[in-house]
Amino acid sequence: MIDASVLERVLGSALRTGGEFAEVFAEDRRSSSALLDDGRVEELTSGRDRGAGIRVVVGDTTGFAHTADLTETGLLAAAEAAAAAARGGGGGVRTVALTRSASSRGYDIELAPTDVPKARKVALLTQADEIARSVDGAIRQVSVNYGDSLRKILVANSDGLFAEDETVRTFFAVSCVASGDTGMQTGRESIGHTIGFELFDRYDIDELARRAAGRAITKLAARPAPSGQMPVVIGSGGGGVLFHEACGHGLEADLVTKGASVFAGRVGQRVASAGVTVVDDGTMAREWGNIAIDDEGNPAQRNVLIEDGILTDYMWDQLRARKQGRASSGNGRRQSYQHLPMVRMTNTYLLAGTEEPEAIIASTDKGVYVKHLGGGQVNTATGDFVFGMTEAYLIENGEVTEPLREGNLIGNGPEVLQRIDALGNDFAMGPPGTCGKDGQGVPVGDGVPTLRVSSLTIGGTAA
Amino acid sequence: MSDELLSVADRVVAMARPGEQVEAVVVRGTDTEIRVYGGEVESLSSAQAQGVGIRVVIDGRQGFAYAGSLDERVIAETLADARDNAGFATFDEFAGLAEPDGVALPQIDLYRSALDSFSAEDKVALAIEMERAVLAADRRISGIESAEYADSISESAVASSTGIRSSGRESNCYVATYALATEGDEVQTGFGFSVGREPSELNPLRAADEAAQRATRMLGAVQPTSGRLTVVLDPWVTAQFLGLIGYTLNGDAVLKGRSLFADRMGEVVASSLLTLVDDPTDTRAFTATDADGEGLAARRNVLIDNGVLKKFVHNAHSARRAGTVSTGNAVRGFKSTPDVGCLAVSLLPGTSDPASMVAGITDGVLVQEVSGLHSGVNPVSGDFSTGAEGIRIRNGELAEPVREFTIASTLQKMLQDVRAVGSDLQFLPMSAAGVTLVVDDLTISGS
């Protein structure tokens, strides 16, 4: 994208006001999306974003500027603005010599979405629409989204790091509205992987559309969810967001070092039930949160956060790791070149246990079975978090019975982790997610086996 | 200046071929964001961003493309992409761009040059002053999670081959902070902010006080017992719910069978105390604007009048399909086609002051924060359940703080159950303003 010699001059210029660390992050992102709604392909969109963000660090201060102008003149102007924002005391000339490092994600993209005719993408939309509508006459509305992106990034910094990477992601989602005597209900299914158009060889679009429609239909017969506390069984694959919220955010070093996490100061301590091992793994091939390098140029890693219930480590970005004199864990990510990186998750998951999922439900006298979770939110300082249930059922006498209407569940991270009393042998990754933090969204994955929390607060309206 | 952006848009429109409708939206923004921590600048970001979005309609088919650049060559490619994309859309008899409707743009002043000349040092000083005030507010304040100052000057222009030509410029700034309060092992958080069009309108000390008070008053919070209670929603919480209710009155959702109010026009859908307006011409609103995303005049629309459903909002396309006219509610950035939505929604303030609203409640809870609105509210079915924290109300007085509970009902029922509307209209850094609201009979789920 940019010559090494130009980058070296830009970094040198960024350090002229006394900066200790400077970095150029350049990005060239092309995306295409298509939307079908109300039976019509409403539009195709093509997008292009290209630019560079430059940061300069002096002491505890970071100066940042970005530009859409990738010429040397444009980059130098941004470097000057970033340096002025950071303003060190010293000055002088520092030269930077870059060493290119190889990055690899260990697999190839089979069919680049840019090589696929638009008509073929559009055909997927109409196919999913027809299948979803054919499921039941109660399906009144369907929308279908297709999206792909090719993101090229380049990172060069004053430590001499010079890394480049290309990431291809492909996404597809079906949303249905069903209408009945009890009003309207919705059902949604999505798939997304860090791969190309071969996504559609791996998944059956018809099956996806049927599941989305089925979810909306099922909920037409749903009764209000209970209120109060009871055991909750989370279904395999559908419920990884639980760990993303219950402990993932609280293990991000930027929040930990500010005392804004209940997990601060607890490394080496028991924070979860025995048998609970939580991992954040950017290297997971083809998953939605997969990265070869993070947005600070560090290689993706598999990081064990909690091992057999004991907190082993937090997640780190370059800046926070530097201060602690340790290496980044490859978790420095950003939404685009217009944003500063911060500590973010990649693919966060809970390792499988040994129990049969059926046995976990059968041994639950009265509770809630959450087959599919929506999003969630956490206050990392208190540990209180919520997550939505988009498909849930009552468990009565060890059997899954009536469907429940939507709602949130609420719990406290450290308490919930200690209340996990059953882990299934059926691990699966869940649907693609977008994690929001300080206004920046990044793609993340999650996964869980079937598991049970002995007590959680269900946010329903029934007694 | 916006004239420059308008001329860029004009040049795109001039490239329209016979039989083609072409629209260009061109934006440019200068943003500053400063975060401070421990009396020092943690980060200072300053940047100019620009972009163009091009919509092409050919024979009832629409295509769109955008680029984060105003480079002539990139613009030409973007137009070609949009044109090519149009060929793949389904024919839509209602497709088409907005046309001038004779409504004059409101003459409102949304830009203050004072922001332009306010130095980075002075911006940093505002944020540090706020952080210092948070830390000094109470001995139980243990730190901050964040303290930031942010501002933006944004310019935009829309032009189309159907005769739309509009441009504008606005300035915005705010300070916001999250305070941490600690007692023993327990930590609680509280949020405070202040918004304005120029820094002199900001009140960092009030933001600091509010954050500190909200955090410290949560110390010692317990999980409440489940039950049905009267709930007092803080303006900040009310505003978040109004944003969701705004969605249900979106004309596109109505046409596509996704609005729970689709068949209720002219009926009583809310307590007679409620009058809901969408008024982007009120300059106090953070999202005030003189024109919508298609360049039509922004206007004041009364959506619910004393409890009676009066109006759905529309953009040009949804209006054409519904057989009505645009209400000036096209919502978009340069990266998307115009959606339909409320621009600056609020309730007409009532007559009750917040203190007397609490005093009138024997058994209830004041909710100061909600979480999981995106995961626990379904605006299609109306079911909602959100995480909450706040203060119990007993015999008209604020009692113990409570946390780790949910409040649940349906949007339909909640609108009917409003018992009092506060006089304390508060403008927030979002597209909705809030007032204190008393709602009967919400389900509290706790221990």
mmCIF file of C-alpha atoms in Angstrom, chain A residues 129-360:
data_model
loop_
_atom_site.group_PDB
_atom_site.id
_atom_site.type_symbol
_atom_site.label_atom_id
_atom_site.label_comp_id
_atom_site.label_asym_id
_atom_site.label_seq_id
_atom_site.Cartn_x
_atom_site.Cartn_y
_atom_site.Cartn_z
ATOM 1 C CA ASP A 129 -36.874 -15.093 0.883
ATOM 2 C CA GLU A 130 -38.894 -17.727 -0.970
ATOM 3 C CA ILE A 131 -37.926 -20.534 1.395
ATOM 4 C CA ALA A 132 -38.676 -18.494 4.534
ATOM 5 C CA ARG A 133 -42.110 -17.490 3.212
ATOM 6 C CA SER A 134 -42.919 -21.063 2.277
ATOM 7 C CA VAL A 135 -42.469 -22.290 5.851
ATOM 8 C CA ASP A 136 -45.808 -21.017 7.130
ATOM 9 C CA GLY A 137 -48.547 -18.598 6.082
ATOM 10 C CA ALA A 138 -47.975 -16.736 9.340
ATOM 11 C CA ILE A 139 -44.637 -15.431 7.999
ATOM 12 C CA ARG A 140 -45.599 -11.912 6.954
ATOM 13 C CA GLN A 141 -42.282 -10.270 6.344
ATOM 14 C CA VAL A 142 -38.760 -11.317 5.447
ATOM 15 C CA SER A 143 -35.559 -9.378 5.058
ATOM 16 C CA VAL A 144 -32.307 -10.891 3.847
ATOM 17 C CA ASN A 145 -28.843 -9.347 4.056
ATOM 18 C CA TYR A 146 -25.705 -10.300 2.190
ATOM 19 C CA GLY A 147 -22.369 -8.638 2.880
ATOM 20 C CA ASP A 148 -18.720 -9.144 2.024
ATOM 21 C CA SER A 149 -15.580 -7.170 2.699
ATOM 22 C CA LEU A 150 -11.942 -7.189 1.741
ATOM 23 C CA ARG A 151 -9.818 -5.323 4.248
ATOM 24 C CA LYS A 152 -6.143 -4.717 3.567
ATOM 25 C CA ILE A 153 -4.131 -3.305 6.441
ATOM 26 C CA LEU A 154 -0.570 -2.174 6.896
ATOM 27 C CA VAL A 155 1.074 -1.417 10.234
ATOM 28 C CA ALA A 156 4.515 0.147 10.647
ATOM 29 C CA ASN A 157 5.918 1.466 13.899
ATOM 30 C CA SER A 158 9.027 3.052 15.360
ATOM 31 C CA ASP A 159 10.112 -0.257 16.904
ATOM 32 C CA GLY A 160 10.791 -1.334 13.317
ATOM 33 C CA LEU A 161 7.670 -3.481 12.927
ATOM 34 C CA PHE A 162 6.263 -3.628 9.413
ATOM 35 C CA ALA A 163 3.363 -6.007 8.799
ATOM 36 C CA GLU A 164 0.592 -6.309 6.249
ATOM 37 C CA ASP A 165 -2.485 -8.446 6.020
ATOM 38 C CA GLU A 166 -5.622 -9.027 3.990
ATOM 39 C CA THR A 167 -8.862 -10.204 5.547
ATOM 40 C CA VAL A 168 -11.933 -11.398 3.682
ATOM 41 C CA ARG A 169 -15.255 -11.773 5.478
ATOM 42 C CA THR A 170 -18.596 -12.943 4.143
ATOM 43 C CA PHE A 171 -21.926 -12.629 5.917
ATOM 44 C CA PHE A 172 -25.535 -13.634 5.377
ATOM 45 C CA ALA A 173 -28.640 -13.146 7.540
ATOM 46 C CA VAL A 174 -32.354 -13.844 7.320
ATOM 47 C CA SER A 175 -34.922 -12.047 9.524
ATOM 48 C CA CYS A 176 -38.602 -12.972 9.646
ATOM 49 C CA VAL A 177 -41.731 -11.495 11.162
ATOM 50 C CA ALA A 178 -44.591 -13.855 11.979
ATOM 51 C CA SER A 179 -48.048 -12.624 12.859
ATOM 52 C CA GLY A 180 -50.732 -14.406 14.876
ATOM 53 C CA ASP A 181 -53.476 -13.884 17.446
ATOM 54 C CA THR A 182 -50.929 -12.851 20.047
ATOM 55 C CA GLY A 183 -49.336 -10.145 17.898
ATOM 56 C CA MET A 184 -46.056 -10.233 16.001
ATOM 57 C CA GLN A 185 -42.868 -12.127 16.726
ATOM 58 C CA THR A 186 -39.461 -12.137 15.059
ATOM 59 C CA GLY A 187 -36.851 -14.756 14.208
ATOM 60 C CA ARG A 188 -33.361 -14.205 12.878
ATOM 61 C CA GLU A 189 -30.482 -16.428 11.804
ATOM 62 C CA SER A 190 -27.074 -15.336 10.578
ATOM 63 C CA ILE A 191 -23.838 -16.871 9.390
ATOM 64 C CA GLY A 192 -20.502 -15.171 8.953
ATOM 65 C CA HIS A 193 -16.949 -16.373 8.545
ATOM 66 C CA THR A 194 -13.521 -15.015 7.724
ATOM 67 C CA ILE A 195 -13.660 -16.700 4.349
ATOM 68 C CA GLY A 196 -14.878 -15.896 0.849
ATOM 69 C CA PHE A 197 -17.938 -16.915 -1.110
ATOM 70 C CA GLU A 198 -17.240 -20.572 -0.220
ATOM 71 C CA LEU A 199 -19.365 -19.703 2.822
ATOM 72 C CA PHE A 200 -22.293 -20.873 0.722
ATOM 73 C CA ASP A 201 -20.700 -24.253 0.052
ATOM 74 C CA ARG A 202 -20.416 -24.797 3.787
ATOM 75 C CA TYR A 203 -23.937 -23.729 4.723
ATOM 76 C CA ASP A 204 -27.354 -24.495 3.369
ATOM 77 C CA ILE A 205 -29.180 -21.190 2.866
ATOM 78 C CA ASP A 206 -32.559 -22.960 2.745
ATOM 79 C CA GLU A 207 -31.957 -24.499 6.150
ATOM 80 C CA LEU A 208 -30.942 -21.104 7.549
ATOM 81 C CA ALA A 209 -34.117 -19.467 6.197
ATOM 82 C CA ARG A 210 -36.268 -22.269 7.609
ATOM 83 C CA ARG A 211 -34.684 -21.900 11.047
ATOM 84 C CA ALA A 212 -35.250 -18.110 11.084
ATOM 85 C CA ALA A 213 -38.889 -18.551 10.078
ATOM 86 C CA GLY A 214 -39.331 -21.407 12.541
ATOM 87 C CA ARG A 215 -38.043 -19.265 15.402
ATOM 88 C CA ALA A 216 -40.620 -16.535 14.707
ATOM 89 C CA ILE A 217 -43.429 -19.112 14.363
ATOM 90 C CA THR A 218 -42.456 -20.881 17.596
ATOM 91 C CA LYS A 219 -42.614 -17.630 19.521
ATOM 92 C CA LEU A 220 -46.190 -16.916 18.388
ATOM 93 C CA ALA A 221 -47.197 -19.560 20.911
ATOM 94 C CA ALA A 222 -44.790 -18.280 23.566
ATOM 95 C CA ARG A 223 -45.913 -17.337 27.033
ATOM 96 C CA PRO A 224 -44.395 -14.521 29.088
ATOM 97 C CA ALA A 225 -41.052 -15.469 30.591
ATOM 98 C CA PRO A 226 -40.956 -15.939 34.356
ATOM 99 C CA SER A 227 -39.468 -13.394 36.731
ATOM 100 C CA GLY A 228 -37.130 -14.158 39.610
ATOM 101 C CA GLN A 229 -34.204 -16.543 39.953
ATOM 102 C CA MET A 230 -33.951 -20.082 38.661
ATOM 103 C CA PRO A 231 -31.493 -22.477 37.002
ATOM 104 C CA VAL A 232 -30.685 -21.640 33.383
ATOM 105 C CA VAL A 233 -29.411 -24.099 30.780
ATOM 106 C CA ILE A 234 -27.658 -22.427 27.844
ATOM 107 C CA GLY A 235 -27.680 -24.280 24.532
ATOM 108 C CA SER A 236 -24.534 -25.266 22.668
ATOM 109 C CA GLY A 237 -23.314 -22.622 20.208
ATOM 110 C CA GLY A 238 -26.155 -20.203 20.874
ATOM 111 C CA GLY A 239 -24.879 -18.761 24.100
ATOM 112 C CA GLY A 240 -21.266 -17.638 23.874
ATOM 113 C CA VAL A 241 -22.249 -14.031 24.423
ATOM 114 C CA LEU A 242 -22.749 -15.016 28.075
ATOM 115 C CA PHE A 243 -18.964 -15.308 28.540
ATOM 116 C CA HIS A 244 -18.248 -12.333 26.329
ATOM 117 C CA GLU A 245 -20.231 -10.229 28.826
ATOM 118 C CA ALA A 246 -19.774 -12.129 32.111
ATOM 119 C CA CYS A 247 -15.984 -12.070 31.988
ATOM 120 C CA GLY A 248 -14.638 -11.167 28.532
ATOM 121 C CA HIS A 249 -14.877 -7.383 28.822
ATOM 122 C CA GLY A 250 -13.786 -7.470 32.452
ATOM 123 C CA LEU A 251 -10.524 -9.155 31.376
ATOM 124 C CA GLU A 252 -9.550 -6.358 28.952
ATOM 125 C CA ALA A 253 -6.383 -4.772 30.330
ATOM 126 C CA ASP A 254 -7.393 -1.169 29.607
ATOM 127 C CA LEU A 255 -10.379 -1.493 31.965
ATOM 128 C CA VAL A 256 -8.429 -3.583 34.474
ATOM 129 C CA THR A 257 -5.575 -1.075 34.816
ATOM 130 C CA LYS A 258 -8.087 1.724 35.564
ATOM 131 C CA GLY A 259 -9.711 -0.262 38.357
ATOM 132 C CA ALA A 260 -12.853 -0.389 36.243
ATOM 133 C CA SER A 261 -13.117 -4.188 36.357
ATOM 134 C CA VAL A 262 -14.238 -6.574 39.079
ATOM 135 C CA PHE A 263 -11.457 -8.899 37.897
ATOM 136 C CA ALA A 264 -8.636 -6.415 38.673
ATOM 137 C CA GLY A 265 -5.970 -7.891 40.953
ATOM 138 C CA ARG A 266 -7.385 -11.401 40.767
ATOM 139 C CA VAL A 267 -4.858 -13.227 38.557
ATOM 140 C CA GLY A 268 -4.039 -16.591 40.157
ATOM 141 C CA GLN A 269 -7.310 -16.636 42.088
ATOM 142 C CA ARG A 270 -10.338 -18.857 41.610
ATOM 143 C CA VAL A 271 -12.940 -16.852 39.699
ATOM 144 C CA ALA A 272 -15.028 -19.674 38.230
ATOM 145 C CA SER A 273 -16.180 -23.205 38.997
ATOM 146 C CA ALA A 274 -13.668 -26.010 38.526
ATOM 147 C CA GLY A 275 -13.735 -27.237 34.937
ATOM 148 C CA VAL A 276 -14.390 -23.760 33.488
ATOM 149 C CA THR A 277 -11.712 -22.834 30.937
ATOM 150 C CA VAL A 278 -12.235 -19.646 28.921
ATOM 151 C CA VAL A 279 -10.086 -18.872 25.897
ATOM 152 C CA ASP A 280 -9.790 -15.904 23.546
ATOM 153 C CA ASP A 281 -8.358 -17.113 20.264
ATOM 154 C CA GLY A 282 -7.698 -14.863 17.294
ATOM 155 C CA THR A 283 -6.022 -17.721 15.411
ATOM 156 C CA MET A 284 -9.194 -19.826 15.133
ATOM 157 C CA ALA A 285 -9.239 -20.548 11.410
ATOM 158 C CA ARG A 286 -12.178 -19.144 9.442
ATOM 159 C CA GLU A 287 -14.098 -17.938 12.492
ATOM 160 C CA TRP A 288 -15.715 -14.468 12.415
ATOM 161 C CA GLY A 289 -13.230 -13.030 14.942
ATOM 162 C CA ASN A 290 -10.210 -14.523 13.150
ATOM 163 C CA ILE A 291 -7.219 -12.248 12.511
ATOM 164 C CA ALA A 292 -3.705 -13.034 11.268
ATOM 165 C CA ILE A 293 -2.287 -9.910 12.920
ATOM 166 C CA ASP A 294 -4.123 -7.455 15.147
ATOM 167 C CA ASP A 295 -4.493 -3.785 14.201
ATOM 168 C CA GLU A 296 -1.174 -2.998 15.879
ATOM 169 C CA GLY A 297 0.682 -5.537 13.720
ATOM 170 C CA ASN A 298 1.088 -8.197 16.434
ATOM 171 C CA PRO A 299 0.355 -11.827 15.505
ATOM 172 C CA ALA A 300 -2.961 -13.247 16.679
ATOM 173 C CA GLN A 301 -2.681 -15.645 19.622
ATOM 174 C CA ARG A 302 -4.617 -18.233 21.519
ATOM 175 C CA ASN A 303 -4.828 -16.821 25.047
ATOM 176 C CA VAL A 304 -6.150 -18.868 27.958
ATOM 177 C CA LEU A 305 -7.904 -16.390 30.255
ATOM 178 C CA ILE A 306 -9.381 -18.728 32.846
ATOM 179 C CA GLU A 307 -8.008 -22.244 33.292
ATOM 180 C CA ASP A 308 -9.990 -24.778 35.298
ATOM 181 C CA GLY A 309 -11.611 -21.887 37.198
ATOM 182 C CA ILE A 310 -8.379 -19.965 37.936
ATOM 183 C CA LEU A 311 -7.815 -16.528 36.348
ATOM 184 C CA THR A 312 -4.594 -16.848 34.340
ATOM 185 C CA ASP A 313 -4.262 -13.573 32.430
ATOM 186 C CA TYR A 314 -5.941 -10.519 30.950
ATOM 187 C CA MET A 315 -6.030 -9.501 27.268
ATOM 188 C CA TRP A 316 -3.501 -6.847 26.221
ATOM 189 C CA ASP A 317 -2.856 -4.330 23.492
ATOM 190 C CA GLN A 318 0.520 -2.789 22.671
ATOM 191 C CA LEU A 319 0.127 0.347 24.768
ATOM 192 C CA ARG A 320 -1.028 -1.319 27.975
ATOM 193 C CA ALA A 321 1.476 -4.189 27.563
ATOM 194 C CA ARG A 322 4.343 -1.736 27.019
ATOM 195 C CA LYS A 323 3.616 -0.030 30.319
ATOM 196 C CA GLN A 324 3.703 -3.392 32.118
ATOM 197 C CA GLY A 325 6.909 -4.423 30.344
ATOM 198 C CA ARG A 326 5.276 -7.433 28.749
ATOM 199 C CA ALA A 327 4.247 -8.500 25.259
ATOM 200 C CA SER A 328 0.918 -7.716 23.679
ATOM 201 C CA SER A 329 -1.444 -10.677 23.538
ATOM 202 C CA GLY A 330 -2.531 -9.695 20.013
ATOM 203 C CA ASN A 331 -5.771 -8.054 21.167
ATOM 204 C CA GLY A 332 -5.209 -4.488 19.898
ATOM 205 C CA ARG A 333 -8.040 -3.862 17.445
ATOM 206 C CA ARG A 334 -9.849 -0.917 15.882
ATOM 207 C CA GLN A 335 -12.930 -0.365 13.770
ATOM 208 C CA SER A 336 -11.088 1.541 11.049
ATOM 209 C CA TYR A 337 -8.111 3.771 10.310
ATOM 210 C CA GLN A 338 -10.149 6.606 11.823
ATOM 211 C CA HIS A 339 -10.008 5.017 15.281
ATOM 212 C CA LEU A 340 -7.391 4.401 17.963
ATOM 213 C CA PRO A 341 -6.828 0.728 18.797
ATOM 214 C CA MET A 342 -7.807 -0.642 22.193
ATOM 215 C CA VAL A 343 -8.049 -4.010 23.909
ATOM 216 C CA ARG A 344 -10.674 -6.125 22.175
ATOM 217 C CA MET A 345 -11.749 -9.738 22.098
ATOM 218 C CA THR A 346 -11.476 -11.980 18.998
ATOM 219 C CA ASN A 347 -13.132 -15.427 19.335
ATOM 220 C CA THR A 348 -14.028 -16.011 22.970
ATOM 221 C CA TYR A 349 -15.180 -19.414 24.072
ATOM 222 C CA LEU A 350 -15.652 -21.886 26.861
ATOM 223 C CA LEU A 351 -14.110 -25.338 26.460
ATOM 224 C CA ALA A 352 -16.380 -28.376 26.460
ATOM 225 C CA GLY A 353 -16.995 -30.565 29.496
ATOM 226 C CA THR A 354 -17.943 -34.221 29.579
ATOM 227 C CA GLU A 355 -21.682 -34.373 30.262
ATOM 228 C CA GLU A 356 -24.347 -35.358 27.760
ATOM 229 C CA PRO A 357 -26.467 -32.279 26.975
ATOM 230 C CA GLU A 358 -29.691 -34.295 27.382
ATOM 231 C CA ALA A 359 -28.570 -35.323 30.850
ATOM 232 C CA ILE A 360 -28.026 -31.687 31.861
#
